[in-house]
Coordinates of C-alpha atoms in Angstrom, one line a residue:
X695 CA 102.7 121.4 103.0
X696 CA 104.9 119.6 100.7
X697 CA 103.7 116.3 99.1
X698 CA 106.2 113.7 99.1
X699 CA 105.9 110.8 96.7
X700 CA 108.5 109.0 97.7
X701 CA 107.2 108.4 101.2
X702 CA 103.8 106.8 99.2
X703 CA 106.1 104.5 97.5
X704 CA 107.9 103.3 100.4
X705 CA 104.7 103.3 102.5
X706 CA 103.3 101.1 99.6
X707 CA 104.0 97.7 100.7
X708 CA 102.9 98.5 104.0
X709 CA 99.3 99.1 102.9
X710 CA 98.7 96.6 101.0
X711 CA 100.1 93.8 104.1
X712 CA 97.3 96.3 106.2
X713 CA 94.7 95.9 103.3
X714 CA 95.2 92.1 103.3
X715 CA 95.0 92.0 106.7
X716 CA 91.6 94.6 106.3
X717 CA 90.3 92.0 103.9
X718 CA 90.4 88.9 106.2
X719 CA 88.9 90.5 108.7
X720 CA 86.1 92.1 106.8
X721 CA 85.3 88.2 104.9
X722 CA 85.6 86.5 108.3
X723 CA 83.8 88.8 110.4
X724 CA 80.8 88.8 107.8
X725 CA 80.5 85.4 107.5
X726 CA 80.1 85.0 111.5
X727 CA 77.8 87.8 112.0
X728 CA 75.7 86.1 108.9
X729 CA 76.1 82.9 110.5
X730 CA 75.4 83.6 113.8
X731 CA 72.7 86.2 113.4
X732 CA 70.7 83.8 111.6
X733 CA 70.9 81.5 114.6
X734 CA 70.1 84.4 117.0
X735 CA 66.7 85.2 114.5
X736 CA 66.0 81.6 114.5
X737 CA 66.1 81.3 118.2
X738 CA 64.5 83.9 119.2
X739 CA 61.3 82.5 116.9
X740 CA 61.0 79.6 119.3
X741 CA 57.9 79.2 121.5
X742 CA 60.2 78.3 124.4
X743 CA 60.5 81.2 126.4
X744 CA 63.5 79.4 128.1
X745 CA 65.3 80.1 125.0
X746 CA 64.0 83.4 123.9
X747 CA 64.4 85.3 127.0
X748 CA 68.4 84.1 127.4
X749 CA 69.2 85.0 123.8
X750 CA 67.6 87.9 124.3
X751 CA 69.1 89.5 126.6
X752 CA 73.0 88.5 125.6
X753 CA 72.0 89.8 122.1
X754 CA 70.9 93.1 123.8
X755 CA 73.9 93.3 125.9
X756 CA 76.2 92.8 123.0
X757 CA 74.3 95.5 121.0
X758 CA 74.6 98.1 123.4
X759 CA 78.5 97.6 124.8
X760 CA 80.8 99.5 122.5
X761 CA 82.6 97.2 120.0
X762 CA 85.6 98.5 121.5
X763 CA 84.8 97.4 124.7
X764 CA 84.5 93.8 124.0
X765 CA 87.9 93.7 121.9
X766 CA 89.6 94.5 124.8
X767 CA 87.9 92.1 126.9
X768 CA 88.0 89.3 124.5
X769 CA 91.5 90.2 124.2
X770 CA 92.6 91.0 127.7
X771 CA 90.2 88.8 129.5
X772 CA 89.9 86.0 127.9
X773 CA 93.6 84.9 128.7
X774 CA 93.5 85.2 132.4
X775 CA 90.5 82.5 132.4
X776 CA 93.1 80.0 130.1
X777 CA 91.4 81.0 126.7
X778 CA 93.7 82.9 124.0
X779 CA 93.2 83.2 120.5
X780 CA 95.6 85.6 117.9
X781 CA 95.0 89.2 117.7
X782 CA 93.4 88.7 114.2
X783 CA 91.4 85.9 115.2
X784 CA 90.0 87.7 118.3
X785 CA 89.7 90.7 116.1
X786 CA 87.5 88.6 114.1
X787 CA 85.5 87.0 116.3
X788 CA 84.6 90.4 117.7
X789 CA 83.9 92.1 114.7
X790 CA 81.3 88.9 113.9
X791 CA 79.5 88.3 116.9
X792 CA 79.2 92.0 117.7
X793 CA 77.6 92.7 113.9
X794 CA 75.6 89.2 114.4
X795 CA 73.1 91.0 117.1
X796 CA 72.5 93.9 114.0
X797 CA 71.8 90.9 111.3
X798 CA 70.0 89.0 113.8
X799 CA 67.4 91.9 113.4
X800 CA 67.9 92.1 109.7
X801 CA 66.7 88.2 109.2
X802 CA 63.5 88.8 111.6
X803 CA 62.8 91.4 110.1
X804 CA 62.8 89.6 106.3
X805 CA 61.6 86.6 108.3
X806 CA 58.1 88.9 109.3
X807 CA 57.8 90.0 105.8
X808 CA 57.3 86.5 104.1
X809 CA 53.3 87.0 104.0
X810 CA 51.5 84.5 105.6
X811 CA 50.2 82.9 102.9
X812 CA 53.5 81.6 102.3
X813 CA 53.4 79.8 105.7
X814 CA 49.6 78.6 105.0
X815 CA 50.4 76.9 101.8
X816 CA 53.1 74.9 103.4
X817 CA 51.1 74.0 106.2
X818 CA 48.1 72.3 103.7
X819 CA 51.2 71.0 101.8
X820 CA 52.3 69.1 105.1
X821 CA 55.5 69.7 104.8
X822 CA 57.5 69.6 107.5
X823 CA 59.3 72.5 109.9
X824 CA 62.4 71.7 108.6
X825 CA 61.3 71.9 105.0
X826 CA 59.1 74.3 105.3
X827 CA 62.1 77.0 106.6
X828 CA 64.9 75.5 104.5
X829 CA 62.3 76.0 100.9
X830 CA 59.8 77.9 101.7
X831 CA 60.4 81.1 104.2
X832 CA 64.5 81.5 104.4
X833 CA 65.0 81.5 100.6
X834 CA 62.2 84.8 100.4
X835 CA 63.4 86.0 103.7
X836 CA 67.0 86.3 102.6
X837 CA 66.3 88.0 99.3
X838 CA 64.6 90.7 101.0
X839 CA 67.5 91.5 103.8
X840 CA 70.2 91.1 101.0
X841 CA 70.9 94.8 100.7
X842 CA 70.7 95.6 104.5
X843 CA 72.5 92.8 105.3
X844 CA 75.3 94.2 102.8
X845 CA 75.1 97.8 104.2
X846 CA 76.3 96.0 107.5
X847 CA 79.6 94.5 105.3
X848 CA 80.6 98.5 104.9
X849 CA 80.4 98.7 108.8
X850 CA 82.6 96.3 109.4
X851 CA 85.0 97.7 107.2
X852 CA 84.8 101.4 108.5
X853 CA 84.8 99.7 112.4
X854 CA 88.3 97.5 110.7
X855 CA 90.4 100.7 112.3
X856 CA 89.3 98.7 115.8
X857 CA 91.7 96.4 115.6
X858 CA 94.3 98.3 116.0
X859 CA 94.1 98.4 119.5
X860 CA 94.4 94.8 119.9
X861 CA 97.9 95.3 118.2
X862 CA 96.0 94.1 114.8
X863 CA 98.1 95.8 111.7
X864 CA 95.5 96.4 109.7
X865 CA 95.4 99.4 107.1
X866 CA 95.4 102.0 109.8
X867 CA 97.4 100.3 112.0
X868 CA 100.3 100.0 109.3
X869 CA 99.8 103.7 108.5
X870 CA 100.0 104.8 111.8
X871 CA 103.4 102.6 112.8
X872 CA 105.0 103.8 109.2
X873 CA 103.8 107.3 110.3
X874 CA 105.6 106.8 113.8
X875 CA 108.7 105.4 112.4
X876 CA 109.4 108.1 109.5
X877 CA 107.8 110.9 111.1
X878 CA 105.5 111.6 107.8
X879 CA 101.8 111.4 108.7
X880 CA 100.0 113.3 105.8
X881 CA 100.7 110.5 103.2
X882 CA 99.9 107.6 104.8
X883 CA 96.7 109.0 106.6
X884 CA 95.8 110.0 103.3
X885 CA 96.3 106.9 101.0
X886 CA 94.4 104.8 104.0
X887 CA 91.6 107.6 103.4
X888 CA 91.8 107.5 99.9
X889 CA 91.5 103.4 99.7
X890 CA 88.6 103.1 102.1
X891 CA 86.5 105.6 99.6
X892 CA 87.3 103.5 96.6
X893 CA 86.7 100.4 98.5
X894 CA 83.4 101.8 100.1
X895 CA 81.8 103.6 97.7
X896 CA 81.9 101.5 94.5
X897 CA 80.3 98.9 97.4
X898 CA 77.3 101.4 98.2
X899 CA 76.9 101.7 94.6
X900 CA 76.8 97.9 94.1
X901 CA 74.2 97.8 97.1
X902 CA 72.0 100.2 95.5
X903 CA 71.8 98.2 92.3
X904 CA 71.1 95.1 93.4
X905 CA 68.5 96.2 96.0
X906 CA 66.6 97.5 92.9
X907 CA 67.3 94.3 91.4
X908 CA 66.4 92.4 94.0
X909 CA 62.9 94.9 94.7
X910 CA 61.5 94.1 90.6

């Protein structure tokens, strides 16, 4: 196998129009699945049953349907009933409300580990509900799940690839149409490989440190 540079510098611009494209769809995706898995954790800690039992089950149902699955719905689907949206967008609106069903369980969990004194010393405070989440339990809650919530973010961006078969030209995507227009897979394939390690890992690293951090 000969390794030609020359087809990494043409492929060049390609991947960094994919990474941008990576990028956007890792920042946007995170901040709906943070978002909206808060809600979900919220929700499901009301005494109405009427609400917990709905919210559980879509939550479930979105866990357990492959992510790929509901790109090509939201993408295919959607259009017939009148609603269309981008590739990217619908990319990222899949990416985020499939990941928000994993956070949801990573804020109820940090949400159980807030001792209950914390919740009794607000109560003889009188402060009210509102306060009492917004300064008291969230603020704890969220410090604890910070790590887990970040080892989701490197999910995303390994399940990025997705989108590609919505017609998204993310990093893989513009590998794979360089590949099929010059007929050179090797370099491509291996610079996309190459960038998601150094991406990826210096991010686990960062993870590590701040969970000890965060743990002190």
């Amino acid at each position: 196998m000969n390794w030609d540079w020359g087809a990494v510098r043409d492929f060049m611009p390609h991947f960094w129009d994919g990474l941008l494209v990576t990028l956007q769809a890792l920042a946007l995706g995170s901040v709906i699945s943070f978002a909206l898995g808060l809600v979900w954790a919220l929700l499901m800690r009301t005494p109405t049953r009427w609400v917990r039992w709905p919210v559980g089950v879509v939550t479930e149902f979105i866990r357990n349907t492959p992510l790929l699955v509901q790109l090509f719905f939201l993408f295919y689907v959607l259009p017939e009933w009148n609603i269309t949206f981008s590739a990217l967008t619908t990319g990222v609106v899949a990416i985020g409300l499939h990941y928000s069903t994993y956070t949801m369980q990573v804020y109820r969990a940090g949400i159980e580990g807030v001792p209950a004194g914390q919740w009794e010393a607000a109560t003889a405070l009188n402060l009210p509900l509102r306060r009492t989440w917004t300064a008291v339990i969230l603020p704890q809650a969220i410090r604890r799940v910070v790590p887990a919530l970040g080892n989701y973010v490197i999910s995303m961006l390994k399940d990025t690839p997705m989108l590609m078969a919505i017609t998204v030209l993310e990093m893989l995507g513009e590998a794979r149409l360089y590949s099929q227009e010059h007929f050179q897979f090797t370099e491509p394939l291996t610079v996309i490989g190459v960038a998601f390690i150094l991406i990826s890992c210096p991010a686990s690293l960062l993870l590590r440190a701040l969970e000890r951090r965060l743990v002190r």
